[in-house]
Coordinates of C-alpha atoms and ligand atoms in Angstrom, one line a residue:
M2 CA -5.0 -14.9 -35.4
K3 CA -1.9 -13.6 -33.7
F4 CA -2.1 -13.0 -29.9
Q5 CA -0.2 -10.3 -28.1
A6 CA 0.1 -9.1 -24.6
I7 CA -2.4 -6.4 -23.9
K8 CA -1.5 -2.8 -23.8
G9 CA 0.6 -1.8 -20.7
V10 CA 1.6 -5.5 -19.7
R11 CA 4.8 -7.3 -20.8
D12 CA 6.7 -10.5 -20.6
I13 CA 9.9 -10.5 -18.7
L14 CA 12.2 -12.9 -20.4
P15 CA 15.7 -14.3 -19.8
P16 CA 18.2 -12.9 -19.3
D17 CA 16.2 -10.0 -17.8
S18 CA 14.4 -12.3 -15.6
A19 CA 17.7 -13.3 -14.0
L20 CA 18.3 -9.8 -13.0
W21 CA 14.9 -9.5 -11.5
N22 CA 15.4 -12.7 -9.5
R23 CA 18.7 -11.2 -8.0
V24 CA 17.0 -8.0 -7.2
E25 CA 14.3 -10.0 -5.3
Q26 CA 16.7 -12.1 -3.6
A27 CA 18.6 -9.1 -2.4
A28 CA 15.5 -7.5 -0.9
R29 CA 14.9 -10.7 1.0
E30 CA 18.3 -10.9 2.3
V31 CA 18.5 -7.3 3.3
F32 CA 15.0 -6.9 4.8
E33 CA 15.4 -10.2 6.8
T34 CA 18.5 -8.8 8.6
Y35 CA 16.2 -6.0 9.8
G36 CA 13.9 -8.4 11.2
Y37 CA 11.2 -8.4 8.3
G38 CA 9.3 -11.5 7.2
E39 CA 7.5 -11.9 3.9
I40 CA 3.7 -11.6 3.8
R41 CA 2.2 -13.3 0.6
L42 CA -1.0 -11.4 -0.1
P43 CA -4.0 -12.0 -2.4
I44 CA -3.8 -10.3 -5.8
F45 CA -7.6 -9.2 -5.4
E46 CA -9.5 -7.8 -2.5
P47 CA -12.9 -6.3 -1.9
T48 CA -13.2 -3.1 -3.8
E49 CA -14.2 -1.2 -0.8
L50 CA -10.8 -1.9 0.9
F51 CA -8.9 0.2 -1.7
A52 CA -11.9 2.8 -1.8
R53 CA -11.5 3.3 1.9
S54 CA -7.9 3.2 2.3
I55 CA -6.4 4.9 -0.9
G56 CA -9.5 7.4 -0.9
A57 CA -12.4 7.4 -3.5
E58 CA -11.4 10.8 -4.9
T59 CA -7.9 9.7 -5.9
D60 CA -7.0 9.1 -9.6
V61 CA -5.9 5.5 -8.5
V62 CA -9.5 4.7 -7.3
S63 CA -11.7 6.9 -9.4
K64 CA -10.0 6.0 -12.8
E65 CA -7.4 3.4 -12.7
M66 CA -8.6 0.3 -10.9
Y67 CA -9.4 -3.1 -12.4
T68 CA -12.7 -3.9 -10.9
F69 CA -15.1 -6.6 -11.6
E70 CA -18.1 -8.2 -10.2
D71 CA -17.6 -11.7 -9.0
R72 CA -20.7 -13.8 -9.8
S73 CA -21.2 -17.2 -8.8
R74 CA -22.7 -19.7 -11.3
S75 CA -26.0 -19.4 -9.8
A76 CA -25.9 -15.7 -9.9
A77 CA -25.0 -15.7 -13.4
E78 CA -28.2 -17.8 -14.1
L79 CA -30.2 -15.5 -12.1
T80 CA -28.9 -12.6 -14.2
Q81 CA -30.0 -14.3 -17.3
R82 CA -33.4 -14.9 -16.0
C83 CA -33.7 -11.2 -15.1
E84 CA -32.9 -10.6 -18.8
E85 CA -35.4 -13.0 -20.2
I86 CA -38.4 -11.9 -18.2
T87 CA -37.7 -8.1 -18.7
Q88 CA -37.1 -8.4 -22.4
N89 CA -40.5 -8.9 -23.7
P90 CA -43.0 -7.0 -21.2
P91 CA -46.6 -7.8 -21.6
S92 CA -49.0 -5.1 -22.8
I93 CA -51.9 -3.9 -20.4
R94 CA -54.3 -5.5 -23.0
D95 CA -53.1 -9.0 -22.5
A96 CA -54.3 -10.3 -19.1
S97 CA -53.0 -13.9 -19.6
L98 CA -49.6 -12.8 -20.6
F99 CA -49.5 -10.5 -17.6
I100 CA -50.3 -13.2 -15.3
S101 CA -47.6 -15.5 -16.5
Y102 CA -45.2 -12.4 -16.4
Q103 CA -46.1 -11.8 -12.9
R104 CA -45.8 -15.3 -11.9
S105 CA -42.2 -15.4 -13.3
V106 CA -41.2 -12.1 -11.5
L107 CA -42.6 -13.4 -8.2
A108 CA -40.6 -16.7 -8.7
L109 CA -37.5 -14.7 -9.6
G110 CA -37.9 -12.6 -6.5
E111 CA -38.2 -15.7 -4.3
N112 CA -35.0 -17.0 -5.9
L113 CA -33.1 -13.8 -5.5
K114 CA -34.2 -13.6 -1.7
R115 CA -33.0 -17.2 -1.3
A116 CA -29.7 -16.5 -3.1
M117 CA -29.2 -13.5 -0.9
A118 CA -29.9 -15.6 2.3
S119 CA -27.4 -18.2 1.2
G120 CA -24.6 -15.7 0.3
Q121 CA -24.6 -16.6 -3.5
V122 CA -25.7 -13.1 -4.0
P123 CA -24.6 -10.1 -2.0
R124 CA -26.9 -9.4 0.8
T125 CA -26.9 -5.5 0.7
A126 CA -29.3 -2.9 1.8
E127 CA -29.4 -1.8 -1.8
N128 CA -30.4 -5.3 -3.1
E129 CA -33.1 -5.6 -0.5
Q130 CA -34.4 -2.3 -1.4
R131 CA -34.4 -3.3 -5.2
L132 CA -36.4 -6.4 -4.5
R133 CA -38.9 -4.6 -2.4
K134 CA -39.2 -2.0 -5.2
V135 CA -39.9 -4.7 -7.7
L136 CA -42.8 -6.2 -5.6
E137 CA -44.3 -2.7 -5.2
L138 CA -44.2 -1.9 -8.9
L139 CA -45.7 -5.5 -9.7
E140 CA -48.6 -4.7 -7.5
A141 CA -49.2 -1.4 -9.0
A142 CA -49.1 -3.0 -12.4
E143 CA -51.6 -5.5 -11.4
S144 CA -54.0 -3.2 -10.0
L145 CA -53.8 -1.3 -13.2
G146 CA -54.0 -4.4 -15.5
L147 CA -57.0 -5.8 -13.5
K148 CA -58.9 -2.5 -14.4
N149 CA -57.9 -3.6 -18.1
L150 CA -59.2 -0.3 -19.4
G151 CA -56.5 -0.2 -21.9
E152 CA -56.8 3.6 -22.0
D153 CA -53.7 5.4 -23.2
V154 CA -52.9 7.0 -20.0
D155 CA -53.1 3.8 -18.1
A156 CA -51.0 2.0 -20.7
A157 CA -48.3 4.5 -20.4
T158 CA -48.3 4.2 -16.6
F159 CA -48.6 0.5 -16.8
G160 CA -45.4 0.4 -19.0
G161 CA -43.5 2.8 -16.7
Y162 CA -44.1 0.2 -13.9
L163 CA -42.7 -2.7 -15.9
K164 CA -39.8 -0.4 -17.1
G165 CA -39.1 0.1 -13.2
I166 CA -39.0 -3.4 -12.6
A167 CA -36.6 -4.1 -15.5
E168 CA -34.5 -1.2 -14.1
N169 CA -34.3 -2.6 -10.6
F170 CA -33.3 -6.0 -12.1
K171 CA -30.6 -4.6 -14.1
S172 CA -29.0 -2.6 -11.2
F173 CA -29.2 -5.6 -9.0
Q174 CA -25.8 -6.5 -7.7
F175 CA -25.2 -10.2 -8.4
G176 CA -21.8 -10.6 -7.2
D177 CA -19.1 -9.0 -4.9
S178 CA -17.1 -6.0 -6.3
L179 CA -13.6 -7.1 -6.4
T180 CA -10.4 -5.2 -7.6
L181 CA -6.9 -6.3 -8.8
R182 CA -4.8 -4.6 -6.2
P183 CA -3.3 -1.2 -7.2
E184 CA -1.0 -1.3 -4.2
A185 CA -0.4 -3.6 -1.2
T186 CA -0.5 -1.4 1.9
A187 CA -4.1 -1.7 2.2
S188 CA -3.9 -5.5 2.0
V189 CA -1.1 -5.6 4.6
V190 CA -3.1 -3.6 7.1
R191 CA -6.1 -5.8 6.4
A192 CA -4.1 -8.8 7.2
Y193 CA -2.6 -7.3 10.3
I194 CA -6.1 -6.6 11.7
E195 CA -7.6 -10.0 10.5
H196 CA -5.0 -12.0 12.1
G197 CA -4.7 -9.8 15.2
L198 CA -0.9 -9.6 14.5
Y199 CA -0.8 -6.6 17.1
N200 CA -1.0 -9.3 19.8
R201 CA 2.4 -10.6 19.0
P202 CA 5.4 -9.2 21.0
G203 CA 7.3 -6.3 19.4
N204 CA 6.8 -4.6 16.1
T205 CA 5.1 -6.3 13.2
K206 CA 7.6 -6.1 10.1
L207 CA 6.4 -7.4 6.9
Y208 CA 7.6 -7.2 3.4
Y209 CA 5.9 -8.3 0.1
M210 CA 6.7 -8.3 -3.6
G211 CA 4.6 -8.9 -6.7
P212 CA 2.4 -7.4 -9.4
M213 CA 0.1 -4.4 -9.0
F214 CA -2.5 -3.0 -11.5
R215 CA -3.4 0.2 -12.5
R216 CA -4.9 1.6 -15.7
E217 CA -2.6 4.2 -16.4
R218 CA -1.3 5.7 -19.8
P219 CA 1.6 3.3 -20.7
Q220 CA 5.0 4.8 -21.2
K221 CA 8.7 3.9 -20.2
G222 CA 8.7 3.2 -16.5
R223 CA 4.9 3.1 -16.4
Y224 CA 2.8 -0.1 -16.9
R225 CA -0.6 -1.4 -16.1
Q226 CA 0.7 -4.5 -14.5
F227 CA 3.9 -3.3 -12.7
Y228 CA 5.8 -4.8 -9.8
Q229 CA 6.6 -3.4 -6.2
I230 CA 8.8 -4.6 -3.5
G231 CA 7.5 -3.0 -0.3
A232 CA 7.8 -3.2 3.4
E233 CA 5.7 -2.0 6.3
L234 CA 6.4 -1.6 10.1
L235 CA 3.4 -1.7 12.3
G236 CA 3.5 -1.1 16.1
S237 CA 3.0 1.1 19.1
S238 CA 6.0 3.4 18.6
D239 CA 6.4 6.3 16.2
H240 CA 9.9 7.1 17.2
A241 CA 11.9 8.9 14.4
A242 CA 14.6 6.2 14.9
L243 CA 12.3 3.7 13.3
D244 CA 11.8 6.1 10.3
A245 CA 15.4 6.4 9.9
E246 CA 16.1 2.6 10.3
V247 CA 13.4 1.9 7.4
L248 CA 15.5 4.5 5.3
E249 CA 18.8 3.0 6.2
M250 CA 17.3 -0.3 5.2
L251 CA 16.0 0.8 1.8
L252 CA 19.5 2.3 1.0
A253 CA 21.4 -0.8 2.1
F254 CA 19.0 -2.6 -0.4
F255 CA 19.9 -0.2 -3.2
A256 CA 23.6 -0.5 -2.2
R257 CA 23.4 -4.3 -2.4
V258 CA 21.9 -4.3 -5.7
G259 CA 24.7 -1.7 -6.9
L260 CA 22.2 1.2 -7.8
Q261 CA 24.3 4.3 -8.2
G262 CA 23.0 7.9 -8.2
A263 CA 20.0 7.3 -6.2
I264 CA 18.6 10.5 -4.3
L265 CA 16.5 10.3 -1.1
S266 CA 14.1 13.3 -0.6
I267 CA 12.3 13.6 2.7
N268 CA 9.6 15.9 4.0
S269 CA 7.2 16.1 7.0
I270 CA 3.7 16.8 6.4
G271 CA 2.4 17.3 10.0
D272 CA -0.4 15.5 11.5
K273 CA -4.0 16.0 12.3
N274 CA -3.2 18.8 14.7
C275 CA -1.2 21.0 12.4
R276 CA -1.9 20.0 9.0
P277 CA -5.7 21.3 8.7
A278 CA -4.7 24.9 9.4
Y279 CA -1.8 24.7 6.9
V280 CA -4.2 23.2 4.3
E281 CA -6.7 26.1 4.9
L282 CA -3.9 28.6 4.4
L283 CA -2.8 26.8 1.2
R284 CA -6.4 27.0 0.0
A285 CA -6.6 30.7 0.8
E286 CA -3.3 31.4 -1.0
L287 CA -4.3 29.3 -4.0
T288 CA -7.6 30.9 -4.2
K289 CA -5.8 34.3 -4.7
V290 CA -3.9 33.0 -7.8
R291 CA -6.8 30.6 -9.1
D292 CA -6.9 32.2 -12.5
K293 CA -3.3 31.5 -13.3
L294 CA -3.7 27.6 -12.6
G295 CA -4.6 25.0 -14.9
P296 CA -8.1 23.1 -14.6
D297 CA -6.5 20.2 -12.4
S298 CA -4.9 22.6 -9.9
Q299 CA -8.0 24.6 -10.0
R300 CA -10.3 21.8 -9.0
R301 CA -7.7 20.6 -6.3
I302 CA -8.2 24.0 -4.4
E303 CA -11.4 22.7 -3.3
T304 CA -10.9 18.9 -3.2
N305 CA -7.2 18.6 -2.1
P306 CA -4.9 21.6 -2.0
L307 CA -2.0 19.6 -1.0
R308 CA -2.0 17.9 -4.2
V309 CA -1.4 21.1 -6.1
L310 CA 2.2 20.9 -4.6
D311 CA 2.6 17.6 -6.8
S312 CA 1.8 19.4 -10.0
K313 CA 4.4 19.0 -12.8
V314 CA 2.5 21.7 -15.0
P315 CA 5.5 24.1 -16.2
D316 CA 3.4 27.3 -16.0
E317 CA 2.5 26.5 -12.4
Q318 CA 6.0 26.1 -11.0
A319 CA 6.8 29.6 -10.4
I320 CA 3.5 30.2 -8.5
I321 CA 4.0 27.2 -6.4
A322 CA 7.4 28.3 -5.4
T323 CA 6.0 31.2 -3.6
L324 CA 3.2 29.2 -1.7
P325 CA 3.6 28.8 2.1
R326 CA 5.6 25.8 3.2
I327 CA 4.4 23.2 5.8
A328 CA 7.8 23.2 7.5
D329 CA 6.9 26.8 8.9
H330 CA 3.5 25.5 10.1
L331 CA 4.3 22.2 12.0
C332 CA 3.2 21.8 15.6
A333 CA 5.9 21.5 18.2
E334 CA 5.6 17.7 18.3
C335 CA 5.9 17.3 14.5
K336 CA 8.8 19.7 14.4
E337 CA 10.6 17.6 17.0
H338 CA 9.8 14.3 15.2
Y339 CA 11.2 15.8 11.9
A340 CA 14.4 17.3 13.7
K341 CA 14.9 13.9 15.3
L342 CA 14.6 11.9 12.1
Q343 CA 17.2 14.4 10.5
D344 CA 19.5 13.5 13.7
E345 CA 18.9 9.9 13.2
L346 CA 19.8 9.9 9.6
A347 CA 23.1 12.1 10.3
L348 CA 24.0 9.5 12.8
R349 CA 23.6 6.8 10.0
D350 CA 25.6 8.9 7.5
I351 CA 22.5 8.9 5.2
A352 CA 22.5 11.7 2.7
Y353 CA 19.2 13.4 1.8
Q354 CA 17.6 16.3 0.3
E355 CA 14.5 18.1 1.8
N356 CA 11.8 18.5 -0.4
W357 CA 8.7 20.5 0.9
R358 CA 6.6 19.5 -2.1
L359 CA 6.7 15.8 -1.2
V360 CA 3.1 15.3 0.0
R361 CA 0.5 12.7 0.4
G362 CA -3.0 13.8 -0.1
L363 CA -4.7 11.5 2.4
D364 CA -5.6 12.3 6.0
Y365 CA -4.0 9.2 7.5
Y366 CA -0.7 10.0 6.3
M367 CA 1.5 12.0 8.7
R368 CA 4.8 13.4 9.4
T369 CA 7.6 11.6 7.5
T370 CA 7.3 11.3 3.7
F371 CA 10.1 10.2 1.3
E372 CA 10.9 9.3 -2.2
I373 CA 13.9 8.0 -4.0
T374 CA 14.8 8.8 -7.6
A375 CA 17.2 7.1 -9.8
P376 CA 19.0 7.9 -13.1
G377 CA 18.4 6.5 -16.4
L378 CA 14.6 6.7 -16.1
G379 CA 13.4 9.9 -17.8
S380 CA 10.3 11.6 -16.5
Q381 CA 9.3 8.5 -14.4
D382 CA 12.3 8.6 -12.3
A383 CA 10.8 7.8 -8.9
V384 CA 11.9 4.3 -7.8
C385 CA 10.5 4.4 -4.3
G386 CA 7.9 6.3 -2.4
G387 CA 6.9 6.0 1.3
G388 CA 5.9 7.5 4.5
R389 CA 4.3 7.2 7.7
Y390 CA 0.4 6.4 7.8
D391 CA -0.4 6.2 11.7
G392 CA -4.1 6.6 10.9
L393 CA -4.8 3.8 8.5
V394 CA -5.2 0.9 10.9
E395 CA -7.8 2.8 12.8
L396 CA -9.5 3.6 9.5
L397 CA -9.9 0.1 8.5
G398 CA -11.3 -1.1 12.0
G399 CA -8.0 -2.0 14.0
P400 CA -6.6 -0.5 17.2
A401 CA -6.4 3.2 17.0
T402 CA -3.0 3.3 18.6
T403 CA -1.2 1.6 15.8
K404 CA 1.7 3.5 14.2
C405 CA 2.8 2.5 10.7
I406 CA 5.6 3.5 8.4
G407 CA 6.4 1.9 5.1
F408 CA 7.5 2.0 1.4
A409 CA 6.9 0.7 -2.0
I410 CA 9.8 0.2 -4.6
G411 CA 8.9 0.1 -8.2
T412 CA 10.8 -3.0 -9.3
D413 CA 10.4 -2.4 -13.1
R414 CA 11.9 1.1 -12.7
L415 CA 14.7 -0.2 -10.4
V416 CA 15.6 -2.9 -12.9
L417 CA 15.5 -0.4 -15.8
S418 CA 17.9 2.0 -14.1
L419 CA 20.3 -0.7 -13.1
Q420 CA 20.2 -1.8 -16.8
A421 CA 20.7 1.9 -18.0
Q422 CA 23.5 2.2 -15.5
A423 CA 25.4 -1.2 -16.7
A424 CA 24.8 -0.3 -20.4
S425 CA 26.6 3.2 -19.8
S426 CA 29.6 1.7 -17.9
L427 CA 32.7 0.8 -19.7
N428 CA 32.7 -2.9 -18.8
A429 CA 29.3 -3.4 -20.4
S430 CA 30.9 -5.6 -23.1
S431 CA 29.2 -8.7 -21.5
G432 CA 25.7 -7.1 -21.9
A433 CA 23.9 -4.9 -19.7
V434 CA 22.0 -7.6 -17.8
S435 CA 25.1 -9.6 -16.8
S436 CA 26.9 -6.5 -16.1
A437 CA 24.1 -5.3 -13.6
I438 CA 24.2 -8.7 -11.9
A439 CA 28.0 -8.7 -11.7
G440 CA 27.6 -5.2 -10.1
M441 CA 25.7 -6.7 -7.1
S442 CA 27.3 -7.7 -4.0
S443 CA 26.1 -10.9 -2.3
V444 CA 26.3 -12.2 1.2
A445 CA 27.4 -15.8 1.1
A446 CA 26.5 -16.5 4.7
S447 CA 22.9 -15.4 4.4
A448 CA 22.1 -18.5 2.7
S449 CA 22.1 -20.4 5.9
A450 CA 20.6 -17.5 8.0
P451 CA 18.0 -18.8 10.3
A452 CA 14.5 -17.1 10.3
G453 CA 13.8 -14.8 13.1
V454 CA 15.8 -12.4 15.3
E455 CA 19.5 -13.6 15.8
V456 CA 20.7 -10.7 17.7
F457 CA 18.7 -8.2 20.1
L458 CA 21.1 -5.3 20.2
A459 CA 20.3 -3.5 23.6
W460 CA 22.1 -0.2 24.4
L461 CA 22.0 1.5 27.8
G462 CA 21.9 5.1 27.2
G463 CA 24.0 8.2 26.0
A464 CA 26.8 7.7 23.5
T465 CA 26.1 3.8 23.3
Y466 CA 23.4 4.6 20.9
H467 CA 25.7 5.6 18.1
A468 CA 28.0 2.4 18.8
A469 CA 24.8 0.3 18.5
V470 CA 23.7 1.8 15.2
V471 CA 27.1 1.1 13.7
L472 CA 27.4 -2.4 15.1
A473 CA 23.8 -3.1 13.9
R474 CA 24.6 -2.2 10.3
R475 CA 27.8 -4.1 10.4
L476 CA 26.1 -7.4 11.5
R477 CA 23.2 -6.9 9.1
G478 CA 25.7 -6.3 6.4
Q479 CA 27.0 -9.9 7.1
G480 CA 23.6 -11.4 6.7
I481 CA 22.8 -11.4 10.6
S482 CA 19.2 -10.3 11.5
V483 CA 19.3 -7.6 14.3
E484 CA 16.6 -6.0 16.4
L485 CA 17.6 -2.6 17.5
P486 CA 15.3 -0.9 19.8
P487 CA 14.9 2.7 19.3
V488 CA 15.0 3.7 23.0
A489 CA 17.6 3.0 25.6
M490 CA 16.9 -0.1 27.8
K491 CA 17.8 -1.5 31.4
F492 CA 19.8 -4.6 31.2
G493 CA 16.9 -6.7 32.7
K494 CA 14.3 -5.3 30.5
A495 CA 16.4 -5.9 27.5
L496 CA 17.0 -9.4 28.3
N497 CA 13.4 -10.0 28.9
L498 CA 12.2 -8.5 25.6
A499 CA 14.9 -10.2 23.8
S500 CA 13.5 -13.6 24.9
R501 CA 10.0 -12.7 24.2
L502 CA 10.9 -11.8 20.7
G503 CA 12.6 -15.3 20.5
A504 CA 16.1 -13.9 19.9
R505 CA 19.0 -16.3 20.0
H506 CA 21.6 -13.7 21.4
A507 CA 21.4 -10.5 23.4
V508 CA 24.2 -8.1 22.8
I509 CA 24.6 -5.3 25.3
I510 CA 26.3 -2.1 24.8
G511 CA 26.9 -0.1 28.0
E512 CA 29.5 2.8 28.9
D513 CA 31.9 0.0 30.0
E514 CA 31.6 -1.9 26.8
L515 CA 31.9 1.5 24.9
A516 CA 35.2 2.2 26.7
S517 CA 36.8 -1.2 26.6
G518 CA 35.6 -1.8 23.0
Q519 CA 34.3 -5.2 24.2
F520 CA 30.6 -6.3 23.8
T521 CA 28.8 -8.5 26.2
V522 CA 27.0 -11.2 24.3
K523 CA 24.7 -13.5 26.0
R524 CA 23.2 -16.8 24.6
L525 CA 19.7 -16.8 25.6
A526 CA 19.1 -20.5 25.3
D527 CA 21.4 -21.3 28.3
G528 CA 22.6 -17.9 29.5
E529 CA 26.2 -18.4 28.6
Q530 CA 27.9 -14.9 28.5
K531 CA 31.1 -13.6 26.9
K532 CA 32.9 -10.3 26.2
L533 CA 34.1 -9.9 22.6
S534 CA 35.6 -7.4 20.3
G535 CA 33.8 -6.5 17.2
S536 CA 35.2 -8.9 14.8
D537 CA 35.3 -11.8 17.4
L538 CA 31.6 -11.0 18.0
L539 CA 31.0 -11.4 14.3
A540 CA 32.8 -14.6 14.1
Y541 CA 31.1 -16.1 17.1
L542 CA 27.6 -15.1 15.7
L543 CA 28.3 -16.7 12.3
S544 CA 29.7 -19.8 14.0
A545 CA 26.7 -20.0 16.4
R546 CA 24.5 -20.7 13.4
K547 CA 26.1 -24.2 12.7
P548 CA 24.0 -26.8 14.2
Ligands
AMP28 P1 2.9 4.5 -5.2 O1 2.4 3.2 -4.8 O2 2.2 5.3 -6.3 O3 3.6 5.3 -4.1 O4 4.3 4.2 -6.0 C1 5.5 3.4 -5.5 C2 6.5 3.3 -6.6 O5 6.0 2.2 -7.4 C3 6.7 4.4 -7.6 O6 7.7 5.2 -7.0 C4 7.2 3.7 -8.9 O7 8.5 3.4 -8.7 C5 6.3 2.5 -8.8 N1 5.1 2.6 -9.8 C6 3.9 3.2 -9.4 N2 3.1 3.1 -10.4 C7 3.7 2.5 -11.5 C8 3.5 2.1 -12.8 N3 2.2 2.2 -13.4 N4 4.3 1.5 -13.4 C9 5.7 1.1 -13.0 N5 5.9 1.6 -11.7 C10 5.1 2.1 -10.8

């Protein structure tokens, strides 16, 4: 017998695995300079976590999850016992057989009750109901059996009772329903709430990497076990500067791995104030053209009209182009957030396209959505998707005020794109993988970078913000981890927050600093303060790492 990896999963062999390692290492280096720390998450979680967060009616949850019942050893024995007892039900004419059947069912009922109490079998309302039903049916069967008339009518009813007992045993849930994670955002939010991470000072910034599982139809760039590198920022602010910084970090990562030709698309999908009215408008417009749409889109008119905008069906494209666009229906706050995001992106020299059809179908997503596509991938060309999901923490039982933004990069596709790029370049003589690795830049200093915030970069208002954004990127580019607040801060408040975050240095940019080109840097351990130019500052910060 010859074994093979199952459909949709694959081995990653050398030299490809070397490229994978470099990509993952680059993510660690870049994300850590933006103050993100790694979270290692479980591969499986309660099914309910994904059903709630991703949404029961999505394809991922309804069709693509790898779900199993996690039975304990004693639960497995109980399952077997249920089967044995119900396999050969006694006839109404055989009283002694019925009595031994009755004894077995009662004993099994007791065992199940005990197993539920001790947690070996899930103690759910449904399971308790099933047990009650079994006892009811058993009693009913007993009273018929005692009459022992053996008439056909009674025999059929009696048989029906026993069948009911067997069905209740069969539908009994013997273990917890678990699912191999189809994505990791739900787990990050679960962990954020479970460990009370919202009690820590500042924003919570986490990144993760690892396999995800979805039962999709396999093709190039689409696997059933695939890998994601993702990051999530959770905190109290939804300032558009945070959205822009997340995008800057993503693009810094793609630049570090040498990916060329990536295209960033952005959109705003409004929030719970303005989106419902837009969705209704969309539904009304779609209803008018219902007959011209395919079956999937027709169904989505009722279930989720926004998802029609995702459609790739060629015949629907011309119709979709005429639909109302959400940008024209945003409320004042969402409009302002979106305009601010675009200003922040311009400030950072980030090129992007707007794509009004970039949507997320779930209620807790709001405002910013984005996607990055890369060349060399054919139809599956999205290497990253993300957006704001301010309502999810509340939905999963955490503080309602938590704001979140995050993304997931498809590592398989990123690696494929890097390989395609290397293979098509002229210097590919040494092979696509080594050429792709050679195309990556690396930061020598980062190997000795300490964990945590190295620089809290405060800016005091006005034009100093631009200088702060530029300096932050420059320092991060050298592997230094920088925290850049999205709002201007007074000197004292900035120092206070810097020390609460455990930063090693505070760098202050005020109007004076801007005019003189000298930055004030304060070592927080002993308060030593200096004024340094940009390159002296960099040298100073790097030398401060030496013990
Ligand atoms: P999603 O979690 O669906 O927003 O996907 C985020 C990114 O993960 C996508 O842009 C893809 O790059 C990647 N991805 C999603 N599903 C798969 C899959 N089945 N195989 C490979 N990559 C995937």
